[in-house]
PDB file of C-alpha atoms in Angstrom:
ATOM      1  CA  MET A   1      27.302  -0.907   7.525  1.00 48.00           C
ATOM      2  CA  SER A   2      25.816  -1.825  11.271  1.00 55.00           C
ATOM      3  CA  ASP A   3      25.558  -5.409  11.946  1.00 61.00           C
ATOM      4  CA  ARG A   4      22.521  -5.679  11.987  1.00 67.00           C
ATOM      5  CA  THR A   5      22.148  -4.741   8.515  1.00 74.00           C
ATOM      6  CA  LEU A   6      21.561  -7.160   5.828  1.00 72.00           C
ATOM      7  CA  PRO A   7      23.474  -6.640   2.678  1.00 79.00           C
ATOM      8  CA  PRO A   8      21.266  -7.173  -0.361  1.00 75.00           C
ATOM      9  CA  ASP A   9      22.449 -10.802  -1.799  1.00 81.00           C
ATOM     10  CA  ALA A  10      23.033 -11.967   2.098  1.00 87.00           C
ATOM     11  CA  LEU A  11      18.745 -12.082   1.854  1.00 88.00           C
ATOM     12  CA  ASP A  12      19.059 -13.960  -0.728  1.00 88.00           C
ATOM     13  CA  ASP A  13      21.003 -15.910   1.249  1.00 89.00           C
ATOM     14  CA  TRP A  14      18.391 -15.695   4.718  1.00 89.00           C
ATOM     15  CA  ALA A  15      15.399 -16.228   2.195  1.00 91.00           C
ATOM     16  CA  ALA A  16      17.266 -19.955   0.726  1.00 92.00           C
ATOM     17  CA  ALA A  17      17.388 -19.990   4.772  1.00 93.00           C
ATOM     18  CA  LEU A  18      13.802 -19.424   5.690  1.00 93.00           C
ATOM     19  CA  ARG A  19      12.869 -22.143   2.294  1.00 92.00           C
ATOM     20  CA  ALA A  20      15.069 -24.781   3.773  1.00 94.00           C
ATOM     21  CA  VAL A  21      14.408 -24.392   7.988  1.00 95.00           C
ATOM     22  CA  LEU A  22      10.391 -23.741   6.844  1.00 91.00           C
ATOM     23  CA  ALA A  23      10.216 -26.074   4.078  1.00 91.00           C
ATOM     24  CA  LEU A  24       8.662 -23.585   1.920  1.00 88.00           C
ATOM     25  CA  ASP A  25       8.685 -23.548  -1.305  1.00 81.00           C
ATOM     26  CA  ASP A  26      10.346 -20.659  -3.361  1.00 77.00           C
ATOM     27  CA  ASP A  27       6.797 -19.089  -2.724  1.00 75.00           C
ATOM     28  CA  LEU A  28       8.511 -15.874  -0.608  1.00 86.00           C
ATOM     29  CA  PRO A  29       7.714 -12.727  -2.570  1.00 90.00           C
ATOM     30  CA  ILE A  30      10.135 -10.667  -0.661  1.00 90.00           C
ATOM     31  CA  ALA A  31       9.760  -7.732  -2.582  1.00 90.00           C
ATOM     32  CA  ALA A  32       6.256  -7.953  -1.571  1.00 94.00           C
ATOM     33  CA  ILE A  33       6.635  -9.086   1.556  1.00 94.00           C
ATOM     34  CA  LEU A  34       8.917  -5.666   1.988  1.00 93.00           C
ATOM     35  CA  ASP A  35       6.153  -3.329   0.220  1.00 95.00           C
ATOM     36  CA  LEU A  36       3.891  -4.607   2.679  1.00 96.00           C
ATOM     37  CA  ALA A  37       6.216  -3.759   5.880  1.00 96.00           C
ATOM     38  CA  ARG A  38       7.037  -0.299   4.428  1.00 96.00           C
ATOM     39  CA  ASP A  39       3.931   0.505   4.188  1.00 96.00           C
ATOM     40  CA  VAL A  40       2.274  -0.519   7.924  1.00 97.00           C
ATOM     41  CA  ALA A  41       5.773   0.942   9.227  1.00 96.00           C
ATOM     42  CA  THR A  42       4.683   4.494   7.589  1.00 96.00           C
ATOM     43  CA  SER A  43       1.060   3.991   8.329  1.00 95.00           C
ATOM     44  CA  VAL A  44       0.429   2.146  11.508  1.00 96.00           C
ATOM     45  CA  ALA A  45       3.864   2.502  13.695  1.00 96.00           C
ATOM     46  CA  ARG A  46       6.579   0.084  13.406  1.00 96.00           C
ATOM     47  CA  PRO A  47       6.506  -1.828  15.163  1.00 97.00           C
ATOM     48  CA  ALA A  48       2.560  -3.803  13.365  1.00 97.00           C
ATOM     49  CA  ALA A  49       5.025  -4.580  10.510  1.00 97.00           C
ATOM     50  CA  PRO A  50       6.585  -7.571  12.292  1.00 96.00           C
ATOM     51  CA  VAL A  51       3.147  -8.689  13.285  1.00 97.00           C
ATOM     52  CA  SER A  52       1.079  -7.627  10.842  1.00 98.00           C
ATOM     53  CA  ALA A  53       3.856 -10.284   7.898  1.00 97.00           C
ATOM     54  CA  PHE A  54       3.027 -13.077  10.661  1.00 97.00           C
ATOM     55  CA  ALA A  55      -0.719 -12.791  10.626  1.00 98.00           C
ATOM     56  CA  ALA A  56      -1.051 -11.947   6.489  1.00 97.00           C
ATOM     57  CA  GLY A  57       1.423 -15.592   6.075  1.00 95.00           C
ATOM     58  CA  LEU A  58      -0.761 -17.530   9.364  1.00 97.00           C
ATOM     59  CA  ALA A  59      -3.570 -16.121   6.798  1.00 98.00           C
ATOM     60  CA  ALA A  60      -2.140 -17.417   3.328  1.00 96.00           C
ATOM     61  CA  GLY A  61      -0.977 -20.723   5.262  1.00 94.00           C
ATOM     62  CA  ARG A  62      -4.531 -21.566   6.997  1.00 97.00           C
ATOM     63  CA  ALA A  63      -5.639 -19.677   3.215  1.00 97.00           C
ATOM     64  CA  GLY A  64      -3.916 -22.754   1.354  1.00 95.00           C
ATOM     65  CA  GLY A  65      -0.777 -21.404   0.893  1.00 92.00           C
ATOM     66  CA  SER A  66      -1.225 -20.919  -3.088  1.00 92.00           C
ATOM     67  CA  PRO A  67       0.825 -18.083  -4.852  1.00 92.00           C
ATOM     68  CA  ASP A  68      -2.584 -16.676  -5.388  1.00 94.00           C
ATOM     69  CA  ASP A  69      -4.072 -17.109  -1.091  1.00 96.00           C
ATOM     70  CA  ILE A  70      -0.377 -15.459  -0.624  1.00 95.00           C
ATOM     71  CA  ARG A  71      -1.070 -12.399  -2.776  1.00 95.00           C
ATOM     72  CA  ALA A  72      -4.509 -12.370  -1.902  1.00 97.00           C
ATOM     73  CA  ALA A  73      -3.305 -11.463   2.593  1.00 97.00           C
ATOM     74  CA  LEU A  74      -0.190  -9.001   1.616  1.00 97.00           C
ATOM     75  CA  SER A  75      -2.826  -6.932  -0.558  1.00 97.00           C
ATOM     76  CA  ALA A  76      -5.019  -7.804   2.471  1.00 97.00           C
ATOM     77  CA  VAL A  77      -3.162  -6.229   4.604  1.00 98.00           C
ATOM     78  CA  VAL A  78      -1.279  -3.572   3.013  1.00 97.00           C
ATOM     79  CA  SER A  79      -5.296  -1.973   1.508  1.00 96.00           C
ATOM     80  CA  ARG A  80      -6.119  -2.050   5.703  1.00 96.00           C
ATOM     81  CA  ALA A  81      -2.925  -0.036   6.490  1.00 96.00           C
ATOM     82  CA  THR A  82      -2.594   2.237   4.255  1.00 93.00           C
ATOM     83  CA  THR A  83      -6.601   3.930   5.076  1.00 94.00           C
ATOM     84  CA  TRP A  84      -5.549   3.179   8.504  1.00 93.00           C
ATOM     85  CA  LYS A  85      -6.585   5.793  10.605  1.00 85.00           C
ATOM     86  CA  VAL A  86      -7.093   4.976  15.041  1.00 71.00           C
ATOM     87  CA  GLU A  87     -10.273   6.014  16.031  1.00 60.00           C
ATOM     88  CA  SER A  88     -10.067   8.183  18.958  1.00 47.00           C
TER      89      SER A  88
END
């Protein structure tokens, strides 16, 4: 494991730290966020994954930040990524 690889149990610790520093409640759907990153990285490009995760979070927050808003934003990004075609 490299020094940049996060062991599985540390992901929960990191997520808890993010919740604390960003004053988030328990609505941090890690599995869905990782799925978004995977789908965008494989369907669009690896560098698009963090940008897409940020954009989904921004959209969810602007929509109100409820669990439904979060799911809708994540779903919209994944849906767009899986149908992504670079226009020539």
